[in-house]
PDB file of C-alpha atoms in Angstrom:
ATOM      1  CA  ASN A   1       0.000   0.000   0.000  1.00 62.00           C
ATOM      2  CA  ALA A   2       1.177   3.516  -0.816  1.00 71.00           C
ATOM      3  CA  GLY A   3       2.046   5.609   2.160  1.00 93.00           C
ATOM      4  CA  VAL A   4       4.680   6.483   4.730  1.00 96.00           C
ATOM      5  CA  THR A   5       6.836   3.703   6.158  1.00 96.00           C
ATOM      6  CA  GLN A   6       8.763   4.099   9.401  1.00 96.00           C
ATOM      7  CA  THR A   7      11.352   1.767  10.865  1.00 95.00           C
ATOM      8  CA  PRO A   8      11.811   0.492  13.470  1.00 96.00           C
ATOM      9  CA  LYS A   9       8.422   0.274  15.208  1.00 94.00           C
ATOM     10  CA  PHE A  10       9.914  -0.159  18.661  1.00 96.00           C
ATOM     11  CA  GLN A  11      13.353   0.600  20.099  1.00 96.00           C
ATOM     12  CA  VAL A  12      14.961   0.641  23.523  1.00 97.00           C
ATOM     13  CA  LEU A  13      18.196   2.609  23.917  1.00 97.00           C
ATOM     14  CA  LYS A  14      20.544   3.219  26.781  1.00 97.00           C
ATOM     15  CA  THR A  15      21.374   6.801  27.695  1.00 98.00           C
ATOM     16  CA  GLY A  16      24.154   8.067  25.440  1.00 97.00           C
ATOM     17  CA  GLN A  17      23.556   5.620  22.597  1.00 97.00           C
ATOM     18  CA  SER A  18      22.820   6.851  19.117  1.00 97.00           C
ATOM     19  CA  MET A  19      20.323   5.707  16.554  1.00 96.00           C
ATOM     20  CA  THR A  20      18.630   6.736  13.334  1.00 97.00           C
ATOM     21  CA  LEU A  21      14.910   6.535  12.681  1.00 98.00           C
ATOM     22  CA  GLN A  22      14.105   5.883   9.050  1.00 97.00           C
ATOM     23  CA  CYS A  23      11.173   7.224   7.069  1.00 97.00           C
ATOM     24  CA  ALA A  24      10.247   6.698   3.427  1.00 97.00           C
ATOM     25  CA  GLN A  25       7.247   7.769   1.362  1.00 97.00           C
ATOM     26  CA  ASP A  26       6.174   6.551  -2.059  1.00 95.00           C
ATOM     27  CA  MET A  27       3.634   9.257  -2.930  1.00 93.00           C
ATOM     28  CA  ASN A  28       6.103  11.620  -4.630  1.00 93.00           C
ATOM     29  CA  HIS A  29       5.453  14.207  -1.919  1.00 93.00           C
ATOM     30  CA  ASN A  30       7.691  17.267  -1.713  1.00 92.00           C
ATOM     31  CA  SER A  31       7.550  17.900   2.023  1.00 93.00           C
ATOM     32  CA  MET A  32       8.370  15.639   4.955  1.00 95.00           C
ATOM     33  CA  TYR A  33       8.153  16.108   8.727  1.00 95.00           C
ATOM     34  CA  TRP A  34       9.209  14.567  12.009  1.00 97.00           C
ATOM     35  CA  TYR A  35       6.994  14.917  15.087  1.00 96.00           C
ATOM     36  CA  ARG A  36       7.148  13.598  18.602  1.00 96.00           C
ATOM     37  CA  GLN A  37       4.045  12.763  20.611  1.00 93.00           C
ATOM     38  CA  ASP A  38       4.052  12.918  24.394  1.00 92.00           C
ATOM     39  CA  PRO A  39       1.124  12.570  26.814  1.00 84.00           C
ATOM     40  CA  GLY A  40      -0.629  15.894  27.348  1.00 80.00           C
ATOM     41  CA  MET A  41       1.628  17.665  24.831  1.00 82.00           C
ATOM     42  CA  GLY A  42       0.004  16.733  21.551  1.00 85.00           C
ATOM     43  CA  LEU A  43       2.300  16.590  18.535  1.00 90.00           C
ATOM     44  CA  ARG A  44       5.378  18.770  18.418  1.00 91.00           C
ATOM     45  CA  LEU A  45       7.351  19.389  15.250  1.00 92.00           C
ATOM     46  CA  ILE A  46      11.029  18.449  15.502  1.00 96.00           C
ATOM     47  CA  TYR A  47      12.307  19.130  11.973  1.00 96.00           C
ATOM     48  CA  TYR A  48      10.845  19.400   8.528  1.00 94.00           C
ATOM     49  CA  SER A  49      11.966  19.390   4.929  1.00 94.00           C
ATOM     50  CA  ALA A  50       9.901  21.568   2.616  1.00 90.00           C
ATOM     51  CA  SER A  51      11.579  20.079  -0.445  1.00 89.00           C
ATOM     52  CA  GLU A  52      14.441  17.809  -1.382  1.00 90.00           C
ATOM     53  CA  GLY A  53      17.731  19.367  -0.312  1.00 89.00           C
ATOM     54  CA  THR A  54      16.289  21.601   2.418  1.00 93.00           C
ATOM     55  CA  THR A  55      15.716  21.066   6.135  1.00 96.00           C
ATOM     56  CA  ASP A  56      14.508  23.424   8.869  1.00 94.00           C
ATOM     57  CA  LYS A  57      14.084  23.334  12.610  1.00 95.00           C
ATOM     58  CA  GLY A  58      10.689  22.975  14.145  1.00 93.00           C
ATOM     59  CA  GLU A  59       9.503  23.594  17.664  1.00 91.00           C
ATOM     60  CA  VAL A  60      11.744  21.096  19.523  1.00 96.00           C
ATOM     61  CA  PRO A  61      14.925  20.422  17.474  1.00 97.00           C
ATOM     62  CA  ASN A  62      17.489  20.155  20.301  1.00 97.00           C
ATOM     63  CA  GLY A  63      19.168  16.759  20.500  1.00 96.00           C
ATOM     64  CA  TYR A  64      18.170  15.741  16.981  1.00 98.00           C
ATOM     65  CA  ASN A  65      19.544  15.940  13.462  1.00 97.00           C
ATOM     66  CA  VAL A  66      17.892  15.103  10.159  1.00 98.00           C
ATOM     67  CA  SER A  67      18.882  14.168   6.636  1.00 97.00           C
ATOM     68  CA  ARG A  68      16.722  14.441   3.539  1.00 96.00           C
ATOM     69  CA  LEU A  69      18.523  11.693   1.652  1.00 89.00           C
ATOM     70  CA  ASN A  70      16.421  12.035  -1.496  1.00 95.00           C
ATOM     71  CA  LYS A  71      12.826  12.901  -2.293  1.00 95.00           C
ATOM     72  CA  ARG A  72      11.558   9.647  -0.735  1.00 96.00           C
ATOM     73  CA  GLU A  73      13.566   9.421   2.467  1.00 97.00           C
ATOM     74  CA  PHE A  74      13.883  11.618   5.555  1.00 97.00           C
ATOM     75  CA  SER A  75      15.793  10.258   8.548  1.00 97.00           C
ATOM     76  CA  LEU A  76      15.957  11.461  12.150  1.00 98.00           C
ATOM     77  CA  ARG A  77      19.116  10.901  14.186  1.00 98.00           C
ATOM     78  CA  LEU A  78      19.615  10.961  17.922  1.00 97.00           C
ATOM     79  CA  GLU A  79      23.347  11.374  18.504  1.00 94.00           C
ATOM     80  CA  SER A  80      23.342  10.830  22.263  1.00 96.00           C
ATOM     81  CA  ALA A  81      19.982   9.638  23.531  1.00 96.00           C
ATOM     82  CA  ALA A  82      18.558  11.006  26.783  1.00 97.00           C
ATOM     83  CA  PRO A  83      15.580   9.784  28.849  1.00 97.00           C
ATOM     84  CA  SER A  84      13.743  13.006  27.895  1.00 96.00           C
ATOM     85  CA  GLN A  85      13.681  11.696  24.327  1.00 97.00           C
ATOM     86  CA  THR A  86      11.479   8.779  25.320  1.00 97.00           C
ATOM     87  CA  SER A  87       8.473   9.345  23.091  1.00 97.00           C
ATOM     88  CA  VAL A  88       6.526   8.165  20.074  1.00 96.00           C
ATOM     89  CA  TYR A  89       7.957   9.569  16.860  1.00 97.00           C
ATOM     90  CA  PHE A  90       5.900  10.121  13.745  1.00 96.00           C
ATOM     91  CA  CYS A  91       7.042  10.885  10.244  1.00 97.00           C
ATOM     92  CA  ALA A  92       4.642  12.565   7.826  1.00 95.00           C
ATOM     93  CA  SER A  93       4.661  13.783   4.251  1.00 94.00           C
ATOM     94  CA  SER A  94       2.616  16.194   2.170  1.00 91.00           C
ATOM     95  CA  PRO A  95       2.546  17.412  -1.417  1.00 87.00           C
ATOM     96  CA  GLY A  96       3.575  20.824  -0.096  1.00 76.00           C
ATOM     97  CA  GLN A  97       0.265  22.555  -0.657  1.00 69.00           C
ATOM     98  CA  GLY A  98      -1.554  23.746   2.452  1.00 66.00           C
ATOM     99  CA  LYS A  99      -4.965  22.412   1.511  1.00 68.00           C
ATOM    100  CA  LEU A 100      -4.031  18.751   1.231  1.00 76.00           C
ATOM    101  CA  GLY A 101      -2.905  17.840   4.731  1.00 83.00           C
ATOM    102  CA  TYR A 102      -0.400  15.182   5.724  1.00 90.00           C
ATOM    103  CA  THR A 103      -0.039  11.424   5.478  1.00 92.00           C
ATOM    104  CA  PHE A 104       1.444   9.897   8.624  1.00 94.00           C
ATOM    105  CA  GLY A 105       3.499   6.812   9.260  1.00 95.00           C
ATOM    106  CA  SER A 106       2.523   4.380  12.008  1.00 93.00           C
ATOM    107  CA  GLY A 107       5.154   5.635  14.425  1.00 94.00           C
ATOM    108  CA  THR A 108       8.265   4.519  16.308  1.00 96.00           C
ATOM    109  CA  ARG A 109       7.956   3.980  20.044  1.00 96.00           C
ATOM    110  CA  LEU A 110      11.340   4.852  21.562  1.00 97.00           C
ATOM    111  CA  THR A 111      12.312   4.259  25.167  1.00 97.00           C
ATOM    112  CA  VAL A 112      15.592   5.602  26.541  1.00 97.00           C
ATOM    113  CA  VAL A 113      16.676   4.041  29.822  1.00 97.00           C
TER     114      VAL A 113
ATOM    115  CA  GLY B   1       1.739  32.774  15.361  1.00 82.00           C
ATOM    116  CA  ASN B   2      -0.803  30.101  14.573  1.00 88.00           C
ATOM    117  CA  SER B   3      -2.427  28.119  17.351  1.00 92.00           C
ATOM    118  CA  VAL B   4      -5.205  25.580  17.858  1.00 94.00           C
ATOM    119  CA  THR B   5      -7.145  25.130  21.085  1.00 95.00           C
ATOM    120  CA  GLN B   6      -9.167  22.005  21.761  1.00 94.00           C
ATOM    121  CA  MET B   7     -11.549  21.373  24.614  1.00 88.00           C
ATOM    122  CA  GLU B   8     -10.142  19.510  27.593  1.00 84.00           C
ATOM    123  CA  GLY B   9     -10.646  15.793  27.780  1.00 86.00           C
ATOM    124  CA  PRO B  10     -11.067  12.932  28.101  1.00 94.00           C
ATOM    125  CA  VAL B  11     -14.634  12.477  26.909  1.00 95.00           C
ATOM    126  CA  THR B  12     -16.657   9.364  27.718  1.00 97.00           C
ATOM    127  CA  LEU B  13     -19.987   8.725  25.991  1.00 97.00           C
ATOM    128  CA  SER B  14     -22.472   5.913  25.691  1.00 97.00           C
ATOM    129  CA  GLU B  15     -23.017   4.314  22.295  1.00 97.00           C
ATOM    130  CA  GLU B  16     -25.461   6.277  20.090  1.00 96.00           C
ATOM    131  CA  ALA B  17     -24.884   9.518  22.015  1.00 97.00           C
ATOM    132  CA  PHE B  18     -24.318  12.832  20.216  1.00 97.00           C
ATOM    133  CA  LEU B  19     -20.723  14.028  20.045  1.00 97.00           C
ATOM    134  CA  THR B  20     -19.328  17.547  19.907  1.00 97.00           C
ATOM    135  CA  ILE B  21     -15.617  18.266  20.233  1.00 97.00           C
ATOM    136  CA  ASN B  22     -14.785  21.966  20.269  1.00 97.00           C
ATOM    137  CA  CYS B  23     -11.877  23.460  18.348  1.00 97.00           C
ATOM    138  CA  THR B  24     -10.939  27.114  17.953  1.00 97.00           C
ATOM    139  CA  TYR B  25      -7.971  28.574  16.160  1.00 96.00           C
ATOM    140  CA  THR B  26      -5.825  31.665  15.802  1.00 95.00           C
ATOM    141  CA  ALA B  27      -4.206  32.305  12.446  1.00 91.00           C
ATOM    142  CA  THR B  28      -3.330  35.031  10.004  1.00 84.00           C
ATOM    143  CA  GLY B  29      -4.799  34.821   6.549  1.00 81.00           C
ATOM    144  CA  TYR B  30      -7.007  31.949   5.467  1.00 84.00           C
ATOM    145  CA  PRO B  31      -5.803  28.605   6.783  1.00 91.00           C
ATOM    146  CA  SER B  32      -7.145  25.194   5.873  1.00 92.00           C
ATOM    147  CA  LEU B  33      -8.596  23.241   8.788  1.00 95.00           C
ATOM    148  CA  PHE B  34      -8.392  19.530   9.532  1.00 95.00           C
ATOM    149  CA  TRP B  35      -9.505  16.852  11.933  1.00 97.00           C
ATOM    150  CA  TYR B  36      -7.221  13.860  12.368  1.00 96.00           C
ATOM    151  CA  VAL B  37      -8.028  10.649  14.251  1.00 97.00           C
ATOM    152  CA  GLN B  38      -5.570   8.309  15.957  1.00 94.00           C
ATOM    153  CA  TYR B  39      -6.742   4.808  16.834  1.00 94.00           C
ATOM    154  CA  PRO B  40      -4.858   2.939  19.567  1.00 89.00           C
ATOM    155  CA  GLY B  41      -1.337   1.978  18.507  1.00 85.00           C
ATOM    156  CA  GLU B  42      -1.619   3.641  15.107  1.00 88.00           C
ATOM    157  CA  GLY B  43      -0.551   6.831  13.361  1.00 90.00           C
ATOM    158  CA  LEU B  44      -2.808   9.770  12.623  1.00 93.00           C
ATOM    159  CA  GLN B  45      -5.322   9.526   9.800  1.00 94.00           C
ATOM    160  CA  LEU B  46      -7.045  12.410   8.090  1.00 94.00           C
ATOM    161  CA  LEU B  47     -10.719  12.364   9.096  1.00 97.00           C
ATOM    162  CA  LEU B  48     -12.013  15.449   7.294  1.00 97.00           C
ATOM    163  CA  LYS B  49     -10.975  18.889   6.142  1.00 95.00           C
ATOM    164  CA  ALA B  50     -12.300  22.289   5.035  1.00 95.00           C
ATOM    165  CA  THR B  51     -10.329  24.765   2.997  1.00 91.00           C
ATOM    166  CA  LYS B  52     -12.414  27.945   3.089  1.00 91.00           C
ATOM    167  CA  ALA B  53     -14.994  29.716   5.218  1.00 93.00           C
ATOM    168  CA  ASP B  54     -18.416  28.029   5.476  1.00 95.00           C
ATOM    169  CA  ASP B  55     -17.107  24.790   3.950  1.00 96.00           C
ATOM    170  CA  LYS B  56     -18.344  21.648   5.665  1.00 97.00           C
ATOM    171  CA  GLY B  57     -16.068  18.638   5.815  1.00 97.00           C
ATOM    172  CA  SER B  58     -17.616  15.225   6.380  1.00 97.00           C
ATOM    173  CA  ASN B  59     -16.525  11.594   6.607  1.00 97.00           C
ATOM    174  CA  LYS B  60     -17.715   8.426   8.408  1.00 95.00           C
ATOM    175  CA  GLY B  61     -20.689  10.312   9.891  1.00 97.00           C
ATOM    176  CA  PHE B  62     -18.490  13.068  11.334  1.00 98.00           C
ATOM    177  CA  GLU B  63     -18.947  16.684  10.273  1.00 98.00           C
ATOM    178  CA  ALA B  64     -17.238  20.017  10.920  1.00 98.00           C
ATOM    179  CA  THR B  65     -17.959  23.481   9.512  1.00 98.00           C
ATOM    180  CA  TYR B  66     -15.296  26.164   8.980  1.00 97.00           C
ATOM    181  CA  ARG B  67     -16.629  29.195  10.852  1.00 96.00           C
ATOM    182  CA  LYS B  68     -14.445  32.198  10.196  1.00 93.00           C
ATOM    183  CA  GLU B  69     -16.560  34.593  12.273  1.00 94.00           C
ATOM    184  CA  THR B  70     -16.044  32.502  15.407  1.00 95.00           C
ATOM    185  CA  THR B  71     -12.661  31.008  14.317  1.00 96.00           C
ATOM    186  CA  SER B  72     -13.997  27.554  15.072  1.00 97.00           C
ATOM    187  CA  PHE B  73     -14.088  24.082  13.522  1.00 98.00           C
ATOM    188  CA  HIS B  74     -16.100  21.937  15.926  1.00 98.00           C
ATOM    189  CA  LEU B  75     -16.375  18.203  15.240  1.00 98.00           C
ATOM    190  CA  GLU B  76     -19.822  16.563  15.514  1.00 98.00           C
ATOM    191  CA  LYS B  77     -21.354  13.134  15.090  1.00 98.00           C
ATOM    192  CA  GLY B  78     -24.982  12.318  15.616  1.00 97.00           C
ATOM    193  CA  SER B  79     -24.575   8.785  16.986  1.00 96.00           C
ATOM    194  CA  VAL B  80     -21.191   7.514  18.146  1.00 97.00           C
ATOM    195  CA  GLN B  81     -20.125   3.879  18.076  1.00 97.00           C
ATOM    196  CA  VAL B  82     -17.645   1.943  20.201  1.00 97.00           C
ATOM    197  CA  SER B  83     -15.358   1.859  17.154  1.00 96.00           C
ATOM    198  CA  ASP B  84     -15.095   5.680  17.286  1.00 97.00           C
ATOM    199  CA  SER B  85     -13.015   5.433  20.456  1.00 97.00           C
ATOM    200  CA  ALA B  86      -9.769   7.196  19.569  1.00 96.00           C
ATOM    201  CA  VAL B  87      -7.794  10.412  20.008  1.00 95.00           C
ATOM    202  CA  TYR B  88      -8.990  13.334  17.880  1.00 97.00           C
ATOM    203  CA  PHE B  89      -6.734  16.202  16.804  1.00 95.00           C
ATOM    204  CA  CYS B  90      -7.773  19.509  15.304  1.00 96.00           C
ATOM    205  CA  ALA B  91      -5.173  21.180  13.082  1.00 94.00           C
ATOM    206  CA  LEU B  92      -4.668  24.114  10.760  1.00 92.00           C
ATOM    207  CA  SER B  93      -2.371  24.525   7.795  1.00 90.00           C
ATOM    208  CA  ASP B  94      -0.555  27.672   6.835  1.00 79.00           C
ATOM    209  CA  PRO B  95       0.119  28.508   3.159  1.00 74.00           C
ATOM    210  CA  ASN B  96       3.488  26.749   3.403  1.00 70.00           C
ATOM    211  CA  SER B  97       1.585  23.596   4.408  1.00 71.00           C
ATOM    212  CA  LYS B  98       3.032  23.293   7.910  1.00 80.00           C
ATOM    213  CA  LEU B  99       0.371  21.921  10.224  1.00 87.00           C
ATOM    214  CA  THR B 100      -0.236  23.244  13.733  1.00 89.00           C
ATOM    215  CA  PHE B 101      -2.018  20.718  15.965  1.00 91.00           C
ATOM    216  CA  GLY B 102      -4.171  21.006  19.021  1.00 93.00           C
ATOM    217  CA  LYS B 103      -3.275  18.814  22.010  1.00 92.00           C
ATOM    218  CA  GLY B 104      -5.803  16.148  21.093  1.00 94.00           C
ATOM    219  CA  ILE B 105      -8.722  14.739  23.018  1.00 95.00           C
ATOM    220  CA  THR B 106      -9.386  11.127  23.935  1.00 95.00           C
ATOM    221  CA  LEU B 107     -12.877   9.824  23.211  1.00 97.00           C
ATOM    222  CA  SER B 108     -14.083   6.624  24.847  1.00 97.00           C
ATOM    223  CA  VAL B 109     -17.447   5.167  23.824  1.00 97.00           C
ATOM    224  CA  ARG B 110     -19.121   2.632  26.138  1.00 96.00           C
ATOM    225  CA  PRO B 111     -21.344  -0.128  24.768  1.00 95.00           C
TER     226      PRO B 111
END
């Protein structure tokens, strides 16, 4: 099925470890996004890529880096994981026009111990 | 900046009850408005949208009308089912297509 694919679905890290969350979309969308979801906080934008070759900080970028590898793929990297980064991470994509909304992946549940 | 305010939750209803979830927004210009739904353990799915004032979005028995005069986009359903139990997010999109979300509200429907 067409859509947004995230890997892995679950991950447990120790404090200080690094990891990369992968995201790929097959809808030829221009824009891609990374959000984190925490209880009582809703969704908060970490980074986004309006088009291939560009990335910008969102609301909560500290402790994260991103790479827009090509039009399909947008990865999120935690260089030195902290317990405060325990969260559910969602990747999303959109054609880049405001009226069309986003398509979301199914999420990565990350626990940092 | 843009912001979305949703009513506080959680909300618990009996099956076949009427549902209203309030959403108000602050934005410059003319945003598009959305409702997303998140079922347990899943990502967000687009439920409905409206792109200009007085538009009504509808899907799966849910409706919401874009009210520019009251800056609102309240979600309604005439008769909820147990399968509607989920988290509901109101959101708006700026012209650059970045979405701003409300905090979400959990709906539980009892048989």
